[in-house]
Amino acid sequence: MTRIARCCCQACSVEVVGEPTLNATCHCSSCKRRTGSAFGWSAYFRNEDIKDRQGEFNIYVVKGPPVTRRWFCANCGTTVMWENDDFTPGGQTGFAGGCFADTPLPEPNLSAYDDRRCAWLALPETWTRISPP
């Protein structure tokens, strides 16, 4: 399957093929700040599954730890994708799950930093929950 992640103004897009290697919500403070929401939705794809990239992206580097490079639209500011030195070994890139609005992803199945999840946020019981030290 081919999916396209697009920013809000649709000036930037990234085309990927296949299914994500990881499809998760994350409740860490970095993801909450990145999205301005209660959690971030992250889908990781192998770098070789990235087939096309269009538009003008800027980069923001989170000094860490861990060091994270976030690419966002130079026009509207939407964070579309990132690489994290601790979490994306083996040549994978993370994408904001909501950026696949026209070609939706399947339901996430993992809740990362679940111990930091907002108390009012209920998730399916079938999801895996992890809380790194």
PDB file of C-alpha atoms in Angstrom:
ATOM      1  CA  MET A   1       0.000   0.000   0.000  1.00  0.00           C
ATOM      2  CA  THR A   2       1.153   3.529  -0.782  1.00  0.00           C
ATOM      3  CA  ARG A   3       0.479   6.303   1.736  1.00  0.00           C
ATOM      4  CA  ILE A   4       1.242  10.016   1.637  1.00  0.00           C
ATOM      5  CA  ALA A   5       1.917  12.096   4.735  1.00  0.00           C
ATOM      6  CA  ARG A   6       1.040  15.764   4.139  1.00  0.00           C
ATOM      7  CA  CYS A   7       1.374  18.933   6.195  1.00  0.00           C
ATOM      8  CA  CYS A   8      -1.612  21.202   6.938  1.00  0.00           C
ATOM      9  CA  CYS A   9      -1.111  23.462   3.904  1.00  0.00           C
ATOM     10  CA  GLN A  10      -0.200  20.434   1.711  1.00  0.00           C
ATOM     11  CA  ALA A  11       2.976  22.118   0.438  1.00  0.00           C
ATOM     12  CA  CYS A  12       5.079  19.258   1.867  1.00  0.00           C
ATOM     13  CA  SER A  13       4.493  15.552   1.444  1.00  0.00           C
ATOM     14  CA  VAL A  14       6.311  12.259   1.877  1.00  0.00           C
ATOM     15  CA  GLU A  15       5.255   9.058   0.121  1.00  0.00           C
ATOM     16  CA  VAL A  16       5.831   5.703   1.816  1.00  0.00           C
ATOM     17  CA  VAL A  17       4.992   2.138   0.815  1.00  0.00           C
ATOM     18  CA  GLY A  18       4.078  -0.828   2.948  1.00  0.00           C
ATOM     19  CA  GLU A  19       2.956  -0.954   6.537  1.00  0.00           C
ATOM     20  CA  PRO A  20       4.586   0.807   9.488  1.00  0.00           C
ATOM     21  CA  THR A  21       7.070  -1.199  11.532  1.00  0.00           C
ATOM     22  CA  LEU A  22       5.645   0.470  14.640  1.00  0.00           C
ATOM     23  CA  ASN A  23       2.310   2.246  15.028  1.00  0.00           C
ATOM     24  CA  ALA A  24       1.953   3.775  18.478  1.00  0.00           C
ATOM     25  CA  THR A  25       0.737   6.561  20.682  1.00  0.00           C
ATOM     26  CA  CYS A  26       3.362   8.164  22.903  1.00  0.00           C
ATOM     27  CA  HIS A  27       2.693  10.021  26.122  1.00  0.00           C
ATOM     28  CA  CYS A  28       6.186  11.418  26.774  1.00  0.00           C
ATOM     29  CA  SER A  29       6.518  15.157  27.333  1.00  0.00           C
ATOM     30  CA  SER A  30       8.379  15.626  24.026  1.00  0.00           C
ATOM     31  CA  CYS A  31       5.529  14.112  21.977  1.00  0.00           C
ATOM     32  CA  LYS A  32       2.934  16.059  23.944  1.00  0.00           C
ATOM     33  CA  ARG A  33       4.786  19.287  23.205  1.00  0.00           C
ATOM     34  CA  ARG A  34       5.376  18.358  19.555  1.00  0.00           C
ATOM     35  CA  THR A  35       1.648  17.899  18.992  1.00  0.00           C
ATOM     36  CA  GLY A  36       0.203  20.307  21.538  1.00  0.00           C
ATOM     37  CA  SER A  37      -2.047  17.445  22.577  1.00  0.00           C
ATOM     38  CA  ALA A  38      -2.389  14.720  25.204  1.00  0.00           C
ATOM     39  CA  PHE A  39      -0.164  12.359  23.192  1.00  0.00           C
ATOM     40  CA  GLY A  40       1.627  11.931  19.887  1.00  0.00           C
ATOM     41  CA  TRP A  41       0.685   9.369  17.240  1.00  0.00           C
ATOM     42  CA  SER A  42       3.845   7.937  15.699  1.00  0.00           C
ATOM     43  CA  ALA A  43       4.223   5.582  12.758  1.00  0.00           C
ATOM     44  CA  TYR A  44       7.687   4.337  11.849  1.00  0.00           C
ATOM     45  CA  PHE A  45       8.679   3.209   8.370  1.00  0.00           C
ATOM     46  CA  ARG A  46      11.942   1.742   7.128  1.00  0.00           C
ATOM     47  CA  ASN A  47      13.977   4.346   5.258  1.00  0.00           C
ATOM     48  CA  GLU A  48      13.943   2.196   2.130  1.00  0.00           C
ATOM     49  CA  ASP A  49      10.119   2.411   2.182  1.00  0.00           C
ATOM     50  CA  ILE A  50      10.254   6.199   1.750  1.00  0.00           C
ATOM     51  CA  LYS A  51       9.735   6.691  -1.977  1.00  0.00           C
ATOM     52  CA  ASP A  52       9.267  10.429  -2.528  1.00  0.00           C
ATOM     53  CA  ARG A  53       9.611  13.708  -0.675  1.00  0.00           C
ATOM     54  CA  GLN A  54       8.161  16.987  -1.958  1.00  0.00           C
ATOM     55  CA  GLY A  55       8.213  20.552  -0.663  1.00  0.00           C
ATOM     56  CA  GLU A  56      10.414  22.764   1.457  1.00  0.00           C
ATOM     57  CA  PHE A  57      11.175  21.263   4.852  1.00  0.00           C
ATOM     58  CA  ASN A  58      13.030  22.915   7.707  1.00  0.00           C
ATOM     59  CA  ILE A  59      14.676  20.958  10.483  1.00  0.00           C
ATOM     60  CA  TYR A  60      14.609  21.392  14.242  1.00  0.00           C
ATOM     61  CA  VAL A  61      17.119  19.450  16.322  1.00  0.00           C
ATOM     62  CA  VAL A  62      16.133  18.518  19.862  1.00  0.00           C
ATOM     63  CA  LYS A  63      19.464  18.345  21.700  1.00  0.00           C
ATOM     64  CA  GLY A  64      18.244  15.520  23.891  1.00  0.00           C
ATOM     65  CA  PRO A  65      18.984  13.142  25.215  1.00  0.00           C
ATOM     66  CA  PRO A  66      18.046  11.609  22.940  1.00  0.00           C
ATOM     67  CA  VAL A  67      18.934  13.755  19.946  1.00  0.00           C
ATOM     68  CA  THR A  68      15.917  14.042  17.645  1.00  0.00           C
ATOM     69  CA  ARG A  69      15.792  15.665  14.215  1.00  0.00           C
ATOM     70  CA  ARG A  70      12.296  16.875  13.263  1.00  0.00           C
ATOM     71  CA  TRP A  71      11.390  17.950   9.739  1.00  0.00           C
ATOM     72  CA  PHE A  72       8.539  20.408   9.424  1.00  0.00           C
ATOM     73  CA  CYS A  73       6.896  22.369   6.623  1.00  0.00           C
ATOM     74  CA  ALA A  74       8.670  25.689   6.034  1.00  0.00           C
ATOM     75  CA  ASN A  75       5.299  27.264   5.204  1.00  0.00           C
ATOM     76  CA  CYS A  76       2.799  26.060   7.848  1.00  0.00           C
ATOM     77  CA  GLY A  77       5.085  24.527  10.492  1.00  0.00           C
ATOM     78  CA  THR A  78       3.519  21.054  10.624  1.00  0.00           C
ATOM     79  CA  THR A  79       5.961  18.435  11.917  1.00  0.00           C
ATOM     80  CA  VAL A  80       5.760  15.631   9.369  1.00  0.00           C
ATOM     81  CA  MET A  81       8.653  13.292  10.262  1.00  0.00           C
ATOM     82  CA  TRP A  82      11.630  12.746  12.559  1.00  0.00           C
ATOM     83  CA  GLU A  83      14.602  10.581  13.437  1.00  0.00           C
ATOM     84  CA  ASN A  84      15.485   9.844  17.054  1.00  0.00           C
ATOM     85  CA  ASP A  85      18.970   8.536  17.871  1.00  0.00           C
ATOM     86  CA  ASP A  86      17.684   6.221  20.617  1.00  0.00           C
ATOM     87  CA  PHE A  87      14.410   5.078  19.114  1.00  0.00           C
ATOM     88  CA  THR A  88      15.025   4.785  15.377  1.00  0.00           C
ATOM     89  CA  PRO A  89      18.073   2.558  15.040  1.00  0.00           C
ATOM     90  CA  GLY A  90      18.285   0.408  11.967  1.00  0.00           C
ATOM     91  CA  GLY A  91      17.312   3.062   9.439  1.00  0.00           C
ATOM     92  CA  GLN A  92      13.753   4.024  10.351  1.00  0.00           C
ATOM     93  CA  THR A  93      11.938   7.345  10.219  1.00  0.00           C
ATOM     94  CA  GLY A  94       8.986   8.350  12.386  1.00  0.00           C
ATOM     95  CA  PHE A  95       5.955  10.115  10.939  1.00  0.00           C
ATOM     96  CA  ALA A  96       3.119  12.005  12.575  1.00  0.00           C
ATOM     97  CA  GLY A  97       0.211   9.573  12.220  1.00  0.00           C
ATOM     98  CA  GLY A  98      -2.331  12.339  11.617  1.00  0.00           C
ATOM     99  CA  CYS A  99      -0.420  13.525   8.544  1.00  0.00           C
ATOM    100  CA  PHE A 100      -1.730  10.436   6.723  1.00  0.00           C
ATOM    101  CA  ALA A 101      -5.259  11.931   6.721  1.00  0.00           C
ATOM    102  CA  ASP A 102      -6.016  11.045   3.077  1.00  0.00           C
ATOM    103  CA  THR A 103      -4.462   7.570   3.273  1.00  0.00           C
ATOM    104  CA  PRO A 104      -5.136   6.553   6.888  1.00  0.00           C
ATOM    105  CA  LEU A 105      -3.008   4.215   8.926  1.00  0.00           C
ATOM    106  CA  PRO A 106      -4.425   1.225  10.753  1.00  0.00           C
ATOM    107  CA  GLU A 107      -5.233   1.564  14.456  1.00  0.00           C
ATOM    108  CA  PRO A 108      -2.157   1.907  16.674  1.00  0.00           C
ATOM    109  CA  ASN A 109      -1.459  -1.064  18.915  1.00  0.00           C
ATOM    110  CA  LEU A 110       1.039   0.284  21.428  1.00  0.00           C
ATOM    111  CA  SER A 111       1.020   2.975  24.111  1.00  0.00           C
ATOM    112  CA  ALA A 112       4.545   4.229  24.915  1.00  0.00           C
ATOM    113  CA  TYR A 113       5.263   5.989  28.217  1.00  0.00           C
ATOM    114  CA  ASP A 114       1.876   4.722  29.293  1.00  0.00           C
ATOM    115  CA  ASP A 115       2.628   5.701  32.903  1.00  0.00           C
ATOM    116  CA  ARG A 116       2.514   9.348  31.717  1.00  0.00           C
ATOM    117  CA  ARG A 117      -0.830   8.968  29.922  1.00  0.00           C
ATOM    118  CA  CYS A 118      -3.477  11.505  30.973  1.00  0.00           C
ATOM    119  CA  ALA A 119      -5.729   9.828  33.557  1.00  0.00           C
ATOM    120  CA  TRP A 120      -8.855  10.683  31.540  1.00  0.00           C
ATOM    121  CA  LEU A 121      -7.563   9.026  28.354  1.00  0.00           C
ATOM    122  CA  ALA A 122      -8.872   5.479  27.902  1.00  0.00           C
ATOM    123  CA  LEU A 123      -7.251   3.167  25.359  1.00  0.00           C
ATOM    124  CA  PRO A 124      -8.239  -0.286  24.093  1.00  0.00           C
ATOM    125  CA  GLU A 125      -7.306  -3.091  26.497  1.00  0.00           C
ATOM    126  CA  THR A 126      -5.709  -5.038  23.615  1.00  0.00           C
ATOM    127  CA  TRP A 127      -2.914  -2.479  23.128  1.00  0.00           C
ATOM    128  CA  THR A 128       0.571  -3.188  24.457  1.00  0.00           C
ATOM    129  CA  ARG A 129       1.640  -0.727  27.141  1.00  0.00           C
ATOM    130  CA  ILE A 130       5.250   0.155  27.883  1.00  0.00           C
ATOM    131  CA  SER A 131       6.767   2.583  30.365  1.00  0.00           C
ATOM    132  CA  PRO A 132      10.528   2.884  29.892  1.00  0.00           C
ATOM    133  CA  PRO A 133      12.622   3.568  32.996  1.00  0.00           C
TER     134      PRO A 133
END
